[in-house]
Amino acid sequence: MADEILLRKMEYIAEQSRSWDELLRKTVELLYLNNERYHWVGIYLLEDDTLVLHNYMGKPTEHTRIPVGKGVCGTAVQQRENQLIGDVTKLENYLACSPETKSEIVVLIKDDERILGQIDIDSDQRDAFGPDDESFLNQIAGIIAAKSRQLLPSRSKNHA
Ligand code: SME
């Protein structure tokens, strides 16, 4: 499905979601079911210095808690930058989710400068992700971050 249509669907999901949990689960479902290159889709949330897997679709993973700095996911937080890995077999700092995975993209969910978490996607194809995926997922992450202000009202300023 075209990215523009998916973004409109995502806006609708954000509008309709009554809880943070619902928003994150529906986001994963939307991404997983509408892109055949996306073989594993998950959202990790940052809790202190650990990424905690909130929900995912695809094969089960043992990496449900990832320290900042570890793997592609932890590196994204440490460097405060999205990660696009064309060939995960060439990486040293990589946590294998499934032996079939060949490439990975991690896009941070940021509210202003605060990192809330990340969207992590694996593909069984090499070089499956490019700038178009990053730009699309940045917009998805932006919608999640904007909605977090309403769904996570308890987030206090001293967490900033
Ligand atoms: N590959 C990730 C770990 C998460 S799994 O892909 C689900 C990493 O290296 O951080």
Coordinates of C-alpha atoms and ligand atoms in Angstrom, one line a residue:
M1 CA 0.0 0.0 0.0
A2 CA 1.3 3.5 -0.8
D3 CA 3.0 5.3 2.0
E4 CA 0.6 8.3 1.7
I5 CA -2.4 6.0 2.3
L6 CA -0.7 4.3 5.2
L7 CA 0.2 7.7 6.8
R8 CA -3.5 8.6 6.6
K9 CA -4.5 5.3 8.2
M10 CA -1.9 6.0 10.9
E11 CA -3.4 9.4 11.6
Y12 CA -6.8 7.8 11.9
I13 CA -5.4 5.1 14.3
A14 CA -3.8 7.9 16.4
E15 CA -7.1 9.8 16.5
Q16 CA -9.1 6.8 17.5
S17 CA -6.7 5.2 20.0
R18 CA -7.8 5.5 23.6
S19 CA -4.7 4.2 25.2
W20 CA -0.9 4.2 24.6
D21 CA -1.0 0.4 24.5
E22 CA -3.7 0.4 21.7
L23 CA -1.8 3.0 19.7
L24 CA 1.5 1.0 19.8
R25 CA -0.2 -2.3 19.0
K26 CA -2.1 -0.9 16.0
T27 CA 1.0 0.8 14.7
V28 CA 2.9 -2.5 14.6
E29 CA 0.0 -4.2 12.9
L30 CA -0.4 -1.5 10.3
L31 CA 3.3 -1.7 9.4
Y32 CA 3.6 -5.5 9.5
L33 CA 0.5 -6.2 7.4
N34 CA 1.1 -3.7 4.7
N35 CA 4.7 -4.1 3.6
E36 CA 6.0 -7.4 2.3
R37 CA 9.6 -6.5 3.0
Y38 CA 8.8 -6.0 6.7
H39 CA 9.2 -9.5 8.1
W40 CA 9.4 -8.5 11.8
V41 CA 8.1 -5.3 13.2
G42 CA 8.3 -4.2 16.9
I43 CA 8.3 -1.2 19.1
Y44 CA 10.7 -0.9 22.0
L45 CA 10.2 1.7 24.7
L46 CA 13.1 3.3 26.6
E47 CA 13.0 2.8 30.3
D48 CA 16.0 4.4 32.0
D49 CA 18.9 2.8 30.1
T50 CA 17.1 -0.2 28.8
L51 CA 14.9 -0.7 25.7
V52 CA 11.9 -2.9 26.6
L53 CA 9.9 -4.6 23.9
H54 CA 6.3 -3.4 24.0
N55 CA 4.8 -5.5 21.2
Y56 CA 5.8 -7.1 17.9
M57 CA 4.6 -9.2 15.0
G58 CA 6.8 -11.8 13.4
K59 CA 8.8 -14.6 14.9
P60 CA 9.4 -14.5 18.6
T61 CA 12.6 -12.9 19.8
E62 CA 14.6 -13.4 22.9
H63 CA 15.7 -9.8 22.9
T64 CA 12.9 -8.3 24.9
R65 CA 15.2 -6.1 27.0
I66 CA 18.2 -4.4 25.3
P67 CA 20.6 -2.2 27.2
V68 CA 21.5 1.2 25.5
G69 CA 24.6 0.6 23.4
K70 CA 24.0 -3.0 22.7
G71 CA 23.0 -4.2 19.2
V72 CA 21.5 -2.1 16.5
C73 CA 18.6 -1.0 18.7
G74 CA 20.8 0.1 21.6
T75 CA 23.2 1.8 19.3
A76 CA 20.4 4.0 17.9
V77 CA 19.7 5.3 21.3
Q78 CA 23.3 5.8 22.3
Q79 CA 24.1 7.7 19.1
R80 CA 20.6 9.3 19.0
E81 CA 20.4 8.3 15.3
N82 CA 18.3 6.1 13.2
Q83 CA 20.1 3.0 12.0
L84 CA 19.8 1.5 8.4
I85 CA 21.7 -1.8 8.2
G86 CA 21.9 -3.3 4.7
D87 CA 23.6 -6.5 5.8
V88 CA 23.4 -7.5 9.4
T89 CA 25.8 -10.4 8.9
K90 CA 28.6 -7.9 8.6
L91 CA 27.9 -6.2 12.0
E92 CA 29.8 -7.1 15.2
N93 CA 27.4 -5.3 17.6
Y94 CA 24.3 -7.1 16.4
L95 CA 21.7 -9.1 18.3
A96 CA 20.2 -11.8 16.1
C97 CA 16.5 -12.1 16.3
S98 CA 16.1 -14.8 13.6
P99 CA 18.7 -16.4 11.4
E100 CA 16.7 -15.4 8.3
T101 CA 17.1 -11.7 9.0
K102 CA 19.4 -9.9 6.5
S103 CA 18.7 -6.2 7.0
E104 CA 17.3 -4.0 9.7
I105 CA 16.0 -0.4 10.2
V106 CA 15.6 1.3 13.6
V107 CA 13.8 4.7 13.7
L108 CA 13.7 6.6 16.9
I109 CA 10.4 7.9 18.4
K110 CA 11.3 11.3 19.8
D111 CA 9.2 13.9 21.5
D112 CA 11.3 17.0 21.0
E113 CA 14.7 15.8 22.2
R114 CA 13.4 13.1 24.5
I115 CA 13.7 9.5 23.1
L116 CA 10.5 7.6 24.0
G117 CA 11.5 4.4 22.1
Q118 CA 11.9 3.1 18.6
I119 CA 10.4 1.3 15.7
D120 CA 12.5 -1.7 14.8
I121 CA 12.0 -3.6 11.5
D122 CA 13.8 -6.6 10.2
S123 CA 13.7 -8.0 6.7
D124 CA 14.8 -11.4 5.3
Q125 CA 16.0 -9.5 2.2
R126 CA 19.4 -7.8 2.1
D127 CA 19.3 -4.0 1.6
A128 CA 15.5 -4.0 2.1
F129 CA 15.4 -0.5 3.6
G130 CA 16.3 2.9 2.1
P131 CA 15.7 6.6 2.6
D132 CA 12.1 6.3 1.6
D133 CA 11.5 3.8 4.5
E134 CA 13.3 6.1 6.9
S135 CA 11.3 9.1 5.9
F136 CA 8.0 7.2 6.1
L137 CA 8.8 5.7 9.5
N138 CA 10.0 9.0 10.8
Q139 CA 6.5 10.3 10.0
I140 CA 4.9 7.3 11.7
A141 CA 7.2 7.9 14.8
G142 CA 6.2 11.6 14.7
I143 CA 2.5 10.8 14.9
I144 CA 3.2 8.4 17.9
A145 CA 5.2 11.1 19.6
A146 CA 2.6 13.8 19.1
K147 CA -0.1 11.5 20.5
S148 CA 2.0 10.5 23.5
R149 CA 1.3 14.0 24.9
Q150 CA -2.3 13.1 25.2
L151 CA -2.1 9.4 26.1
L152 CA 0.8 9.8 28.6
P153 CA -0.4 12.8 30.6
S154 CA 1.5 11.6 33.6
R155 CA 4.8 12.3 31.9
S156 CA 6.2 15.0 34.0
K157 CA 8.7 17.8 33.0
N158 CA 11.4 16.3 35.2
H159 CA 11.6 13.3 32.8
A160 CA 12.6 15.6 30.0
Ligands
SME1 N1 18.6 -7.0 15.9 C1 18.4 -6.1 17.0 C2 17.7 -6.9 18.1 C3 16.2 -6.9 18.1 S1 15.7 -8.2 17.1 O1 16.0 -7.8 15.7 C4 14.1 -8.3 17.2 C5 19.6 -5.5 17.5 O2 20.7 -5.9 17.0 O3 19.6 -4.7 18.4

